[in-house]
Short mmCIF file of C-alpha atoms and ligand atoms in Angstrom, two decimals:
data_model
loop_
_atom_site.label_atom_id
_atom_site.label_comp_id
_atom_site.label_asym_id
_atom_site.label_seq_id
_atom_site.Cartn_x
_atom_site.Cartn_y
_atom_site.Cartn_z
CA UNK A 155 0.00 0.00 0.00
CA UNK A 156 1.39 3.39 -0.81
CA UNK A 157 2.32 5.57 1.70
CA UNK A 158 1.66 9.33 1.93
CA UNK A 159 5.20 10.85 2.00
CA UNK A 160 5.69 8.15 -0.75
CA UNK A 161 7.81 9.34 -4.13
CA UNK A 162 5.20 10.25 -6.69
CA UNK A 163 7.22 8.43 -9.67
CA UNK A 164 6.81 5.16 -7.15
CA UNK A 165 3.08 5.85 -6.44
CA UNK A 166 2.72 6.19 -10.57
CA UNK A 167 4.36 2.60 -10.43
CA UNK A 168 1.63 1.16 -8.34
CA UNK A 169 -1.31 2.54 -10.08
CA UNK A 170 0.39 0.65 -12.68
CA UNK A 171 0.76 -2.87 -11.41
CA UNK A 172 -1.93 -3.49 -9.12
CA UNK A 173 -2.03 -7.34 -9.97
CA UNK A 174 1.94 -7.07 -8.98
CA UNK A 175 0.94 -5.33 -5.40
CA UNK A 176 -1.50 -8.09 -4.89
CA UNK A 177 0.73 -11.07 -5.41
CA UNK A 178 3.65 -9.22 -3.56
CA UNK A 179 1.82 -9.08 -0.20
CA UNK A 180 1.43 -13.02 -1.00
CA UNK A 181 4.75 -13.30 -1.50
CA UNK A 182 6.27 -11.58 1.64
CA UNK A 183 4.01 -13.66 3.90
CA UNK A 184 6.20 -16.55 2.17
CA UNK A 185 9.57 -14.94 1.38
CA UNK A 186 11.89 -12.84 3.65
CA UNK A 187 11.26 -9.37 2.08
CA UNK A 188 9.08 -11.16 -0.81
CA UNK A 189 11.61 -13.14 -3.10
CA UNK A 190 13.62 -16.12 -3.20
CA UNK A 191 16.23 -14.11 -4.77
CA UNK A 192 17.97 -11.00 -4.00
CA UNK A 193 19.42 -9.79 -6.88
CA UNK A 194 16.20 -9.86 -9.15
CA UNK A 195 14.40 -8.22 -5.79
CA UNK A 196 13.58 -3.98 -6.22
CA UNK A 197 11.52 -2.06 -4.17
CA UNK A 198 8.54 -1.17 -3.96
CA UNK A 199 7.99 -4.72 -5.12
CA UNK A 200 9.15 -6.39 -8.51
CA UNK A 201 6.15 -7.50 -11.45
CA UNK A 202 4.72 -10.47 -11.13
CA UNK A 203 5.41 -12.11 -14.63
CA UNK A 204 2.83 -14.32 -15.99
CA UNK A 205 4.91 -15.52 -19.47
CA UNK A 206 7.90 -14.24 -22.17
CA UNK A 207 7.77 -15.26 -25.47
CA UNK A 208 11.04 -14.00 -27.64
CA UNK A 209 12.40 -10.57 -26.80
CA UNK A 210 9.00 -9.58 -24.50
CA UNK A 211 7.81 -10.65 -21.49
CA UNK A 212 4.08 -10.36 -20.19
CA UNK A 213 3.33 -9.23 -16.05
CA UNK A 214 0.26 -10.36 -14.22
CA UNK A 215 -1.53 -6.84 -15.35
CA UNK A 216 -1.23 -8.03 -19.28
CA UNK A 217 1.69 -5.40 -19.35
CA UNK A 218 4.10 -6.20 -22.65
CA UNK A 219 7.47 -5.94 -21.93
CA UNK A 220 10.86 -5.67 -23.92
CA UNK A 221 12.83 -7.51 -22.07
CA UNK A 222 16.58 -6.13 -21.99
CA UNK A 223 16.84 -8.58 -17.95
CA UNK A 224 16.96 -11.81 -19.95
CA UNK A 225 17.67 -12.88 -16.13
CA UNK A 226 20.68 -11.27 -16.01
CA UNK A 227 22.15 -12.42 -19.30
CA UNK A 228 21.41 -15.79 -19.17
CA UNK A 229 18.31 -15.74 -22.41
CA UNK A 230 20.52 -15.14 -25.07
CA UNK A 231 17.68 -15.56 -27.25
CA UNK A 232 14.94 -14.34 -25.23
CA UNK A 233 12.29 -16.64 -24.32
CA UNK A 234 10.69 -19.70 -25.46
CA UNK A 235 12.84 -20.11 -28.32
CA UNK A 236 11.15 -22.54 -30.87
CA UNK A 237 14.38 -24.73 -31.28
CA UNK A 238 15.12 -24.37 -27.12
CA UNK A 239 11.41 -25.69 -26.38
CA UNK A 240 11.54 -28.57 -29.19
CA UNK A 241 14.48 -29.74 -27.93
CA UNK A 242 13.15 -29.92 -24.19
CA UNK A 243 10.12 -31.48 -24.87
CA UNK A 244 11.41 -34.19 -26.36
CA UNK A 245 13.85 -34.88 -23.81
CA UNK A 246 11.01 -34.13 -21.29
CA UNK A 247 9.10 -37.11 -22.30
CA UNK A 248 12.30 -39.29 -21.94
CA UNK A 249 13.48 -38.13 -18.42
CA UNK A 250 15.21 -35.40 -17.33
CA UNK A 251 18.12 -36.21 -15.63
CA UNK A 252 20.09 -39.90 -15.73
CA UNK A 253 23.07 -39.64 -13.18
CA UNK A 254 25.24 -40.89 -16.43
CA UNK A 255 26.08 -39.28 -18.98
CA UNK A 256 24.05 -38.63 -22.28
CA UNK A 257 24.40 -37.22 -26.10
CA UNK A 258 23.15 -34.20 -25.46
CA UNK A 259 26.01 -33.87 -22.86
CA UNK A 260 29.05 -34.81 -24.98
CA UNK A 261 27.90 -32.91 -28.04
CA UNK A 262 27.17 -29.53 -25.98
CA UNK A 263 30.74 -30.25 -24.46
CA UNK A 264 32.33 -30.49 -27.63
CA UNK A 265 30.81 -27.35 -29.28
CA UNK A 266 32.03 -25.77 -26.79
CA UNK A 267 35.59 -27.13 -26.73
CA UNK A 268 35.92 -26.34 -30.61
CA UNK A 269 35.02 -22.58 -29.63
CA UNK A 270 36.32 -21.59 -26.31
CA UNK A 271 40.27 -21.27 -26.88
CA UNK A 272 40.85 -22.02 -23.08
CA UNK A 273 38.83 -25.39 -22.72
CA UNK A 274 40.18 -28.41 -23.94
CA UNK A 275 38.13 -30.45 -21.37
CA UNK A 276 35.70 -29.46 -19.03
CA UNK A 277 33.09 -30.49 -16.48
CA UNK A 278 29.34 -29.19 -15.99
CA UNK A 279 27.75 -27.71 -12.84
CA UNK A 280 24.60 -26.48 -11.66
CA UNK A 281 25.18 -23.10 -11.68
CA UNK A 282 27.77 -20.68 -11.99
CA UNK A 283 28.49 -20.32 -8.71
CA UNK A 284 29.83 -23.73 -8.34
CA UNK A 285 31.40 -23.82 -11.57
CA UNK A 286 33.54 -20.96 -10.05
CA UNK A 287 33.88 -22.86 -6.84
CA UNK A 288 34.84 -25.90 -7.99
CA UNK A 289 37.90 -23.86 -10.67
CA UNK A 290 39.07 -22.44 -7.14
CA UNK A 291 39.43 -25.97 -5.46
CA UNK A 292 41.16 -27.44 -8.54
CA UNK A 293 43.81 -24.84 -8.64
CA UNK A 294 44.07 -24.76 -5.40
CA UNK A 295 45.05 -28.57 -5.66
CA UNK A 296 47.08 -28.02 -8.86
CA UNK A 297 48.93 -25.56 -7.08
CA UNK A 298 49.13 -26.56 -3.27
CA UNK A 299 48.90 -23.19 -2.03
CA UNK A 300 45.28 -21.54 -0.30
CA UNK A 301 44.91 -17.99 -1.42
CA UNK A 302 42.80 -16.55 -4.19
CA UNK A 303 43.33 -13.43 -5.67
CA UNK A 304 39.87 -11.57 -6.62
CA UNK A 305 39.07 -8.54 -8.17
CA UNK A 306 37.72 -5.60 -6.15
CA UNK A 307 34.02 -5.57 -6.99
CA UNK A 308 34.19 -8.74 -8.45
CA UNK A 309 31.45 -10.88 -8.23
CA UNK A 310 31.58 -14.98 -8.98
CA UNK A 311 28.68 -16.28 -7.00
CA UNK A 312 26.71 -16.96 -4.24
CA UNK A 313 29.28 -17.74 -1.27
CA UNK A 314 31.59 -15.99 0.51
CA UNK A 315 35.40 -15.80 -0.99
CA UNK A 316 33.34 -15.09 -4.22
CA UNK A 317 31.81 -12.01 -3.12
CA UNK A 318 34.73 -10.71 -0.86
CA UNK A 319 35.32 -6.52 -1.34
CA UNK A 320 31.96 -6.98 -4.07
CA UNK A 321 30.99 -2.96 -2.67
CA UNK A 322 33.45 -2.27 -0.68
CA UNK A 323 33.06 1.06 1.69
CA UNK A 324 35.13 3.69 0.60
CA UNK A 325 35.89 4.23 4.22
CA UNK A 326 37.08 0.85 4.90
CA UNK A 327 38.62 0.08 1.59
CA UNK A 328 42.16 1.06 2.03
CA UNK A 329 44.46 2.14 -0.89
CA UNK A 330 44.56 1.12 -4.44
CA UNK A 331 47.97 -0.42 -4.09
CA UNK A 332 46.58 -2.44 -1.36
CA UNK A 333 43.13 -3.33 -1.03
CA UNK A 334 41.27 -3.99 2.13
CA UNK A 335 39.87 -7.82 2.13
CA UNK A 336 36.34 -6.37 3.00
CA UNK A 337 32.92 -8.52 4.20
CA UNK A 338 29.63 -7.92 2.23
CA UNK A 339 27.54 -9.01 4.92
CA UNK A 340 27.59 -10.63 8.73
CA UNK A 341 27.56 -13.64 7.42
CA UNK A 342 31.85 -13.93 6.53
CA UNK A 343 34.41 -16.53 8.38
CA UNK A 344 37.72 -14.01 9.51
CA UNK A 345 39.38 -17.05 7.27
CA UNK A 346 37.77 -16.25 4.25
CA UNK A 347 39.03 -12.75 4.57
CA UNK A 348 42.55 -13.60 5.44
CA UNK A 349 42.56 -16.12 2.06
CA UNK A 350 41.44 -13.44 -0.51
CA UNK A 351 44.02 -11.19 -2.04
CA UNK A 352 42.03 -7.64 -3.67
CA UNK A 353 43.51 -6.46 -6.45
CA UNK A 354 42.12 -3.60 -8.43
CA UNK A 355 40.18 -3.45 -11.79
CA UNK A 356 42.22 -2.25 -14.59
CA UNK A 357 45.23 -1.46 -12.56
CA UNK A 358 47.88 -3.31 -14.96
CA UNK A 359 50.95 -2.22 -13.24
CA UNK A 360 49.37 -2.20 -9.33
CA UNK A 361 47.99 -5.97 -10.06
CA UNK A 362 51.30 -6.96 -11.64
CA UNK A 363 53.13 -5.86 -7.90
CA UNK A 364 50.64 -7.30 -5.86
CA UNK A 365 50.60 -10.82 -7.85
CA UNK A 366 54.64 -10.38 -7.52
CA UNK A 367 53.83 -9.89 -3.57
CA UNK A 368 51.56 -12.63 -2.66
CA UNK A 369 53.03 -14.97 -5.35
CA UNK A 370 54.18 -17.48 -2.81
CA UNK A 371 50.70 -18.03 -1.10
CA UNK A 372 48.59 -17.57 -4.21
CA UNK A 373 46.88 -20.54 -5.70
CA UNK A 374 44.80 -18.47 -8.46
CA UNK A 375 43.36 -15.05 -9.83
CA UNK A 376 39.71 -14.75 -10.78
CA UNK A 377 38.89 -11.82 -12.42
CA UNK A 378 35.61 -10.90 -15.06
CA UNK A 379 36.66 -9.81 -18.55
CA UNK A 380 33.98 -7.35 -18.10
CA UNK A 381 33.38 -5.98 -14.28
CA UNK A 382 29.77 -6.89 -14.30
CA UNK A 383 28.01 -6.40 -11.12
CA UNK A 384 30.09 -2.72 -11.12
CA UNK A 385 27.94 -2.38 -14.35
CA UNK A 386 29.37 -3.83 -17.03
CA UNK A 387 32.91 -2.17 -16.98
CA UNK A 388 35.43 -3.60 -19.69
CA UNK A 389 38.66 -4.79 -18.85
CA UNK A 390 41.58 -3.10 -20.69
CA UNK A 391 43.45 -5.15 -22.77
CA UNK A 392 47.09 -4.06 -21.26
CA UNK A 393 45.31 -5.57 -17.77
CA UNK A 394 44.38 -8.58 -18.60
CA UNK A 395 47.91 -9.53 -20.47
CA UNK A 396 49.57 -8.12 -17.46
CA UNK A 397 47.58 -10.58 -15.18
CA UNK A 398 48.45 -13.05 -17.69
CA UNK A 399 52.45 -12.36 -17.71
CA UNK A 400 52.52 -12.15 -13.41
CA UNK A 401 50.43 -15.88 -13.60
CA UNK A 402 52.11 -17.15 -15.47
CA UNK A 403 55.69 -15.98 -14.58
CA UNK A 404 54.53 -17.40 -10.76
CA UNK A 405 52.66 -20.73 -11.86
CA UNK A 406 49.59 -18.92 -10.59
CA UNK A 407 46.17 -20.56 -11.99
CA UNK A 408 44.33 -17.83 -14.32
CA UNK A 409 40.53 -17.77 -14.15
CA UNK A 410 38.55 -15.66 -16.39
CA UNK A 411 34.71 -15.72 -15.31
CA UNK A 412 33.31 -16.20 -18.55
CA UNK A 413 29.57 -16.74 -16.62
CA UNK A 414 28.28 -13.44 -18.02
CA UNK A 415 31.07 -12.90 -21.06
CA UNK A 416 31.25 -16.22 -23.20
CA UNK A 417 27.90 -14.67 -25.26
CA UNK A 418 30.55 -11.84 -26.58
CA UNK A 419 33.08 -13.36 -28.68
CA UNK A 420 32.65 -16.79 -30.67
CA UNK A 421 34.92 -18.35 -27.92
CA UNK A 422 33.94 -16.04 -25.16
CA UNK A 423 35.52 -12.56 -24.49
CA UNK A 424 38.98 -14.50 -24.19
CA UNK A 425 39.08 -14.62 -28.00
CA UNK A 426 38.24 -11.29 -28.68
CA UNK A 427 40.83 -10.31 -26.28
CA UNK A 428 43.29 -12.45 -27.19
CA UNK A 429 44.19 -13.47 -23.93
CA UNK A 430 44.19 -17.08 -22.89
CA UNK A 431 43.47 -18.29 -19.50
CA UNK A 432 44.30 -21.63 -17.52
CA UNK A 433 40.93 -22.29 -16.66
CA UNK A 434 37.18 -20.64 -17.96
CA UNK A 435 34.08 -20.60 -15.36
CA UNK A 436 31.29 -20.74 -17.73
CA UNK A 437 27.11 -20.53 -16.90
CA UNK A 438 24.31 -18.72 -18.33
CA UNK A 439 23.83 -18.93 -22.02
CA UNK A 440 25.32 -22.74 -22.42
CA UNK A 441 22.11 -24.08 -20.25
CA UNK A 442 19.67 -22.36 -23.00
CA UNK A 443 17.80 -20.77 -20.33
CA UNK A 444 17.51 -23.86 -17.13
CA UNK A 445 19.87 -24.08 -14.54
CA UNK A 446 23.46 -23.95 -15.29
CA UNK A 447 27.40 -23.65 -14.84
CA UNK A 448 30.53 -24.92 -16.06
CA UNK A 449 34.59 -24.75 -15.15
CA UNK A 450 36.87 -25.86 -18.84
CA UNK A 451 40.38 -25.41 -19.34
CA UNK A 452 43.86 -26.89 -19.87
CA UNK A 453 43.89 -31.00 -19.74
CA UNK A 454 46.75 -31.45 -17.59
CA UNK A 455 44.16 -29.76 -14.71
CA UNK A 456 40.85 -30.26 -15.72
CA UNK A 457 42.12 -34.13 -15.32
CA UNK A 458 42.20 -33.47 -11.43
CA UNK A 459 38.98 -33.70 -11.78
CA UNK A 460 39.22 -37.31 -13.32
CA UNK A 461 37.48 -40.70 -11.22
CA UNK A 462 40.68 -42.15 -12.04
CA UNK A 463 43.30 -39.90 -10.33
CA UNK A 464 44.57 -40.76 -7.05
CA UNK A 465 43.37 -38.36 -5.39
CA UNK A 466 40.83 -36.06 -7.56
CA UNK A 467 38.92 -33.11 -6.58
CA UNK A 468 35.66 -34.28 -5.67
CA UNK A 469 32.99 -32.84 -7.80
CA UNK A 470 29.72 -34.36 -7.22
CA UNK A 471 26.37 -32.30 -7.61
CA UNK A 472 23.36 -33.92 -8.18
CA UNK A 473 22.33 -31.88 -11.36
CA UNK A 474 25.12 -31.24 -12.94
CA UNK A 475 25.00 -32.32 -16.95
CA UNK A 476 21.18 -33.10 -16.31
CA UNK A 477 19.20 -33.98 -19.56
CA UNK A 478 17.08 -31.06 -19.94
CA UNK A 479 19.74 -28.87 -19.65
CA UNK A 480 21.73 -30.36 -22.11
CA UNK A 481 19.15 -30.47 -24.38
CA UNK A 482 18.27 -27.11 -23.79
CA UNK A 483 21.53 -25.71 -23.85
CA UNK A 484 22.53 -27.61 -27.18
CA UNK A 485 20.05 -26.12 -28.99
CA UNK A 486 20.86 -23.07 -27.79
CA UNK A 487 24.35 -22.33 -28.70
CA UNK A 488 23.50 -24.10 -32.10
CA UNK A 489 21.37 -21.31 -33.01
CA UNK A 490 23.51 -18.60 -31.51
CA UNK A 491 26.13 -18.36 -34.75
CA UNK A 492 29.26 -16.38 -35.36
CA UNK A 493 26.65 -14.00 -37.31
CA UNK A 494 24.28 -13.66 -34.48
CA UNK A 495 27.37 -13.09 -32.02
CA UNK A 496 27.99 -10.02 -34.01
CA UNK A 497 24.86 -9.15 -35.04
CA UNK A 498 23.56 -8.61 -31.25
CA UNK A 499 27.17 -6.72 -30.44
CA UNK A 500 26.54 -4.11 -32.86
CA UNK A 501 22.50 -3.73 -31.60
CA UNK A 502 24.55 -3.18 -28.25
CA UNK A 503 26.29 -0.63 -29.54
CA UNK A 504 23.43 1.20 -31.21
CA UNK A 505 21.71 1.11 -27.75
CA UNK A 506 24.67 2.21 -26.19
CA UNK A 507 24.90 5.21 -28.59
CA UNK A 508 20.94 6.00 -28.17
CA UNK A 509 21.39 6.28 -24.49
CA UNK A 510 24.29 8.37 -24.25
CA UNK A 511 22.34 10.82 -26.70
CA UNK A 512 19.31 10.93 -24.94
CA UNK A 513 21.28 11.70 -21.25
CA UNK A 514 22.81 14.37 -23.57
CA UNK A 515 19.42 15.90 -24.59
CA UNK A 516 17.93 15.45 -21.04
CA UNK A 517 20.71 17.45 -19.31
CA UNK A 518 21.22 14.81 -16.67
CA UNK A 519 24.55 13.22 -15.74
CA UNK A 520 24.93 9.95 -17.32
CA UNK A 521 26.26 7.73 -19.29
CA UNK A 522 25.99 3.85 -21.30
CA UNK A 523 29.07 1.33 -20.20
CA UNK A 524 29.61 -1.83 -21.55
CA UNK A 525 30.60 -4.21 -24.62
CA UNK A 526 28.88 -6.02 -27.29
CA UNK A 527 25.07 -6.73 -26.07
CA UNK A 528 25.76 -5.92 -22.22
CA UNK A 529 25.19 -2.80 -21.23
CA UNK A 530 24.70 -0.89 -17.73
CA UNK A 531 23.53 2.91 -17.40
CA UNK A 532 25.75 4.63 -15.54
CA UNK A 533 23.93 7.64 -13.94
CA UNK A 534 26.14 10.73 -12.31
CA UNK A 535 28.92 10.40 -14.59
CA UNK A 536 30.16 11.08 -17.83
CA UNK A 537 33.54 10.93 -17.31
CA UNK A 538 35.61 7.37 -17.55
CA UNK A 539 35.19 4.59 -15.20
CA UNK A 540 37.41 2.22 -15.36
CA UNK A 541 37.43 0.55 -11.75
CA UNK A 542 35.09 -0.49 -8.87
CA UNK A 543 35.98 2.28 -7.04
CA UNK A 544 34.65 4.79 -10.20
CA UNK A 545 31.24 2.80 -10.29
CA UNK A 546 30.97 2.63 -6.26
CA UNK A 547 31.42 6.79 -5.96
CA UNK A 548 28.72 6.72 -9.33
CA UNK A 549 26.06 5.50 -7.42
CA UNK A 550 26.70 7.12 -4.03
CA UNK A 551 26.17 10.45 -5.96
CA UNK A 552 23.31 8.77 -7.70
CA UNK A 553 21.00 7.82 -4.87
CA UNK A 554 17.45 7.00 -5.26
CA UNK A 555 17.47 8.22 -8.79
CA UNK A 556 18.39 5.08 -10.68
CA UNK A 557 15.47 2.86 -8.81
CA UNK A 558 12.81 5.77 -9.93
CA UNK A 559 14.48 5.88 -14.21
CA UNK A 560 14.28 1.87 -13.52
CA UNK A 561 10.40 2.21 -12.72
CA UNK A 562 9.71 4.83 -14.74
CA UNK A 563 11.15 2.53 -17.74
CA UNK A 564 8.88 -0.43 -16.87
CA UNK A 565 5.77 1.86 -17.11
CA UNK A 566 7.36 2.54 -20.74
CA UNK A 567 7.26 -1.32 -21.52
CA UNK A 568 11.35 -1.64 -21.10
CA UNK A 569 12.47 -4.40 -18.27
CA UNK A 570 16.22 -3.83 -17.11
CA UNK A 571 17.90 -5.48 -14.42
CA UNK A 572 17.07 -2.39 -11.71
CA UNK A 573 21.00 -1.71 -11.47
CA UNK A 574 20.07 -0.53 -15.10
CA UNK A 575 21.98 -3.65 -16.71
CA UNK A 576 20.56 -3.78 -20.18
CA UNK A 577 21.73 -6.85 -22.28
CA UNK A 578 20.09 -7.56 -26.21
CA UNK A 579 18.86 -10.94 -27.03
CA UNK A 580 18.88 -12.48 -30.64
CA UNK A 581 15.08 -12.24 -30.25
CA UNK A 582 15.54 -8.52 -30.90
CA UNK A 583 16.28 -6.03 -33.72
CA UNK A 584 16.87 -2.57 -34.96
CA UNK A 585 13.35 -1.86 -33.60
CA UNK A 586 13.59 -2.73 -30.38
CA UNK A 587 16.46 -1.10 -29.51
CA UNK A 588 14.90 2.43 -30.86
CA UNK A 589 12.04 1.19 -28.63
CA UNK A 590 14.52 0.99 -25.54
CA UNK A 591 16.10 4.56 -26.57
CA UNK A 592 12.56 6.34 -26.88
CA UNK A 593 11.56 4.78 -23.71
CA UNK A 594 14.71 6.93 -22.10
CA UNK A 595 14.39 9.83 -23.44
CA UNK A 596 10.64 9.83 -22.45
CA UNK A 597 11.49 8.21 -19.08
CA UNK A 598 14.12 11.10 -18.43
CA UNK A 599 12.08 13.61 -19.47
CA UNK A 600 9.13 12.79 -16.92
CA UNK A 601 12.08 12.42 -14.37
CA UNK A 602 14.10 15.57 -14.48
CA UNK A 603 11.96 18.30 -12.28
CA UNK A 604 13.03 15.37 -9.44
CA UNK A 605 16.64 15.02 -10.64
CA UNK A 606 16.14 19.25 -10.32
CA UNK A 607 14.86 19.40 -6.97
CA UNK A 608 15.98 15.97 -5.05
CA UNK A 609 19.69 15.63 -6.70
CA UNK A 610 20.58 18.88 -8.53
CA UNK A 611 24.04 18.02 -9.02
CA UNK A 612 23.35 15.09 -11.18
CA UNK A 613 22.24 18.06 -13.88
CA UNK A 614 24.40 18.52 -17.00
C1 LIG B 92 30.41 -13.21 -13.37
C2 LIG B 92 29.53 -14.17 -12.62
N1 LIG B 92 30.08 -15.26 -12.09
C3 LIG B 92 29.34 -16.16 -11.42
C4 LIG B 92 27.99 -16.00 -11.27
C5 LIG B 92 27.17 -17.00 -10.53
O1 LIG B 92 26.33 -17.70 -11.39
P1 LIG B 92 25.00 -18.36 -10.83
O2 LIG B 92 24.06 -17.25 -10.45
O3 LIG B 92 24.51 -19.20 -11.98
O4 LIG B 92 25.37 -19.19 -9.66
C6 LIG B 92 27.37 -14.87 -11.82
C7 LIG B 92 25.93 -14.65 -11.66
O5 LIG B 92 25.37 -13.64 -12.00
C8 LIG B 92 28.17 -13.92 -12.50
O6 LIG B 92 27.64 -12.81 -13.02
#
């Protein structure tokens, strides 16, 4: 129910979903705070969606959406693809899952050997989270030593040494040459702190001392090609070869966390850096839209994974290589080509280009990061942002303002993740991403007396 003091742009949003408001009292009798999931949770309450069918998706109020969420990059061709579903009903109505292995399974394996440059072998998970996990333990065996070196405002998952320093306080942070090992939440082991090594984004030279430092102690690096949870933030090229050089000079395991990336290149952004890592963490697009993750790389350690090793890395997990996803995933990156790869990076860039002009014509700070299809609005800056530490002081200046464009976008029929992570699917074309750019320039326009009056320095 809406409050009196309540933002006007947020009591426009109810009026608009009242079907949404319903189901969300429902849900918070259920949920803590009314979801089973925190990142896809924003306030007042998220819609209620009822069904998606390619590039839109439909809320309980009948509400047609473009949807730029795609849950966070995973729906590389939107929904209900008609190759995706054939290929999961049939394997529906021979089982879903075997606990042995299956066609489907090899086949979506080897397509993805022959593209990622990385993976010559590789093992499925369940998600991305424990495809991340479970490249940590195996270099950590490979290697014998215990700490991991992550990326300030990194993100690889849902447990702890994956989201070490994800937004770290700028009071707590410490300096650039060495970052503060910093909790999200109450939740952190002092251990897991003291076994994580920060390093900062796009720092070649700073990364390249610190690797040199902890060399001794430090089992792997993890780092995102493109910083995505600090929205969408590309890495340089000079950064990621220096990270390369310092592994590699140390006998350091190199992780790229390809989860949100591998839909960039044909082989993932590795290949259209050029850069080649030890091992690639891999999720998302390869499950064609079901439940997903992966860890690939170099033989000589993906084989510590193998049953008939001494001692192997256990790697269980129920679900992992499961039928339906296989089949799902197959048909998936079948249909998503070299020509769609690039077809969907240069829509990116049009949208990217779109929003940039329409900040411009709205007189209000703010900018479109990203690369290829994934995009993030970056609101309260123009200027460069090359680090964590760039996107954290972004959205301090920022406030509320995001959450009300993110709102005010949805009443325009344009989903986004509510960080403003926009991301095209092959479901969409030239005409949906002028959609998308309308829907800002309208959107920014209804916001900008409040930008005025609530955060006047945010105007051009
Ligand atoms: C870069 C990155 N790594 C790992 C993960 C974890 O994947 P999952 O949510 O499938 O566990 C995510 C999820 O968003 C991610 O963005």
């Amino acid at each position: 129910m809406a409050t009196q003091e309540e933002h006007p742009l947020i009591a426009e949003y109810r009026r608009f979903s009242p079907g949404s408001e319903t189901l969300a009292e429902r849900s918070t009798a259920v949920f803590p705070g009314g979801d089973t999931r925190s990142s896809a949770h924003y306030g007042p309450y998220p819609l209620v969606m009822d069904h998606g069918s390619g590039c839109h998706i439909t809320d309980v109020d009948g509400h047609e959406l473009l949807d730029f969420m795609n849950n966070f990059t995973s729906l590389i061709h939107g929904h209900a693809h008609p190759a995706v579903v054939a290929a999961v009903k049939e394997q529906a109505s021979k089982g879903s899952a075997y606990a042995a292995t299956s066609l489907n399974q090899i086949e979506l394996a080897e397509l993805i050997v022959e593209r990622v440059p990385s993976i010559e072998q590789l093992r499925f998970t369940s998600s991305g989270t424990e495809g991340t996990l479970m490249a940590i333990r195996c270099a950590r065996a490979a290697t014998g030593r215990q700490k991991i070196m992550k990326m300030e405002g990194g993100y690889h998952g849902s447990y702890e040494l994956a989201e070490v320093s994800l937004v770290p306080d700028p009071n707590e942070r410490g300096s650039l040459d060495a970052p503060v090992s910093l909790p999200i939440d109450k939740s952190f082991p002092e251990s897991v702190l003291r076994d994580t090594v920060i390093c900062p984004y796009n720092e070649p030279e700073r990364a390249e001392a610190l690797i040199d430092t902890h060399a001794q102690d430090v089992a792997a690096v993890i780092v995102e090609p493109v910083l995505g949870s600090m929205g969408m933030l590309p890495a340089s090229h000079e950064f990621l070869a220096a990270l390369r050089r310092a592994t590699e000079r140390h006998g350091i395991v190199l992780i790229f966390d390809e989860v949100i990336t591998l839909r960039l290149g044909d082989g993932g952004a590795q290949s259209v850096y050029g850069v080649i890592p030890d091992l690639t963490c891999m999720g998302k697009i390869i499950g064609g839209g079901l439940p997903v993750g992966g860890v690939g790389g170099k033989r000589e350690l993906m084989q510590l994974f193998s049953p008939s090793q001494e001692n192997p890395v256990m790697h269980a997990s129920t679900f992992s290589g499961n039928a339906l996803t296989m089949a799902a995933g197959k048909a998936a990156m079948e249909a998503y080509t070299g020509d769609e790869v690039k077809r969907i990076n240069a829509l990116g860039e049009r949208l990217r280009e779109g929003c940039n002009h329409a900040f411009q014509q709205a007189g209000i700070k703010g900018q479109a990061l990203g690369m290829g299809s994934l995009t993030n609005l970056h609101i309260a800056s123009n200027g460069v942002l090359h680090d964590a530490r760039d996107s954290i002081a972004g959205m301090i200046a920022a406030g509320h303002i995001p959450r009300l464009l993110h709102l005010c976008m949805l009443r325009r029929g344009v989903a986004s993740a509510s960080r403003l992570m926009f991301c095209v699917s092959t479901a969409m074309g030239e005409s949906e991403i002028e959609q998308a750019i309308t829907a800002l320039h309208e959107s920014l326009a209804e916001l900008g007396p409040y930008v005025a009056s609530e955060r006047p320095l945010l105007v051009a």
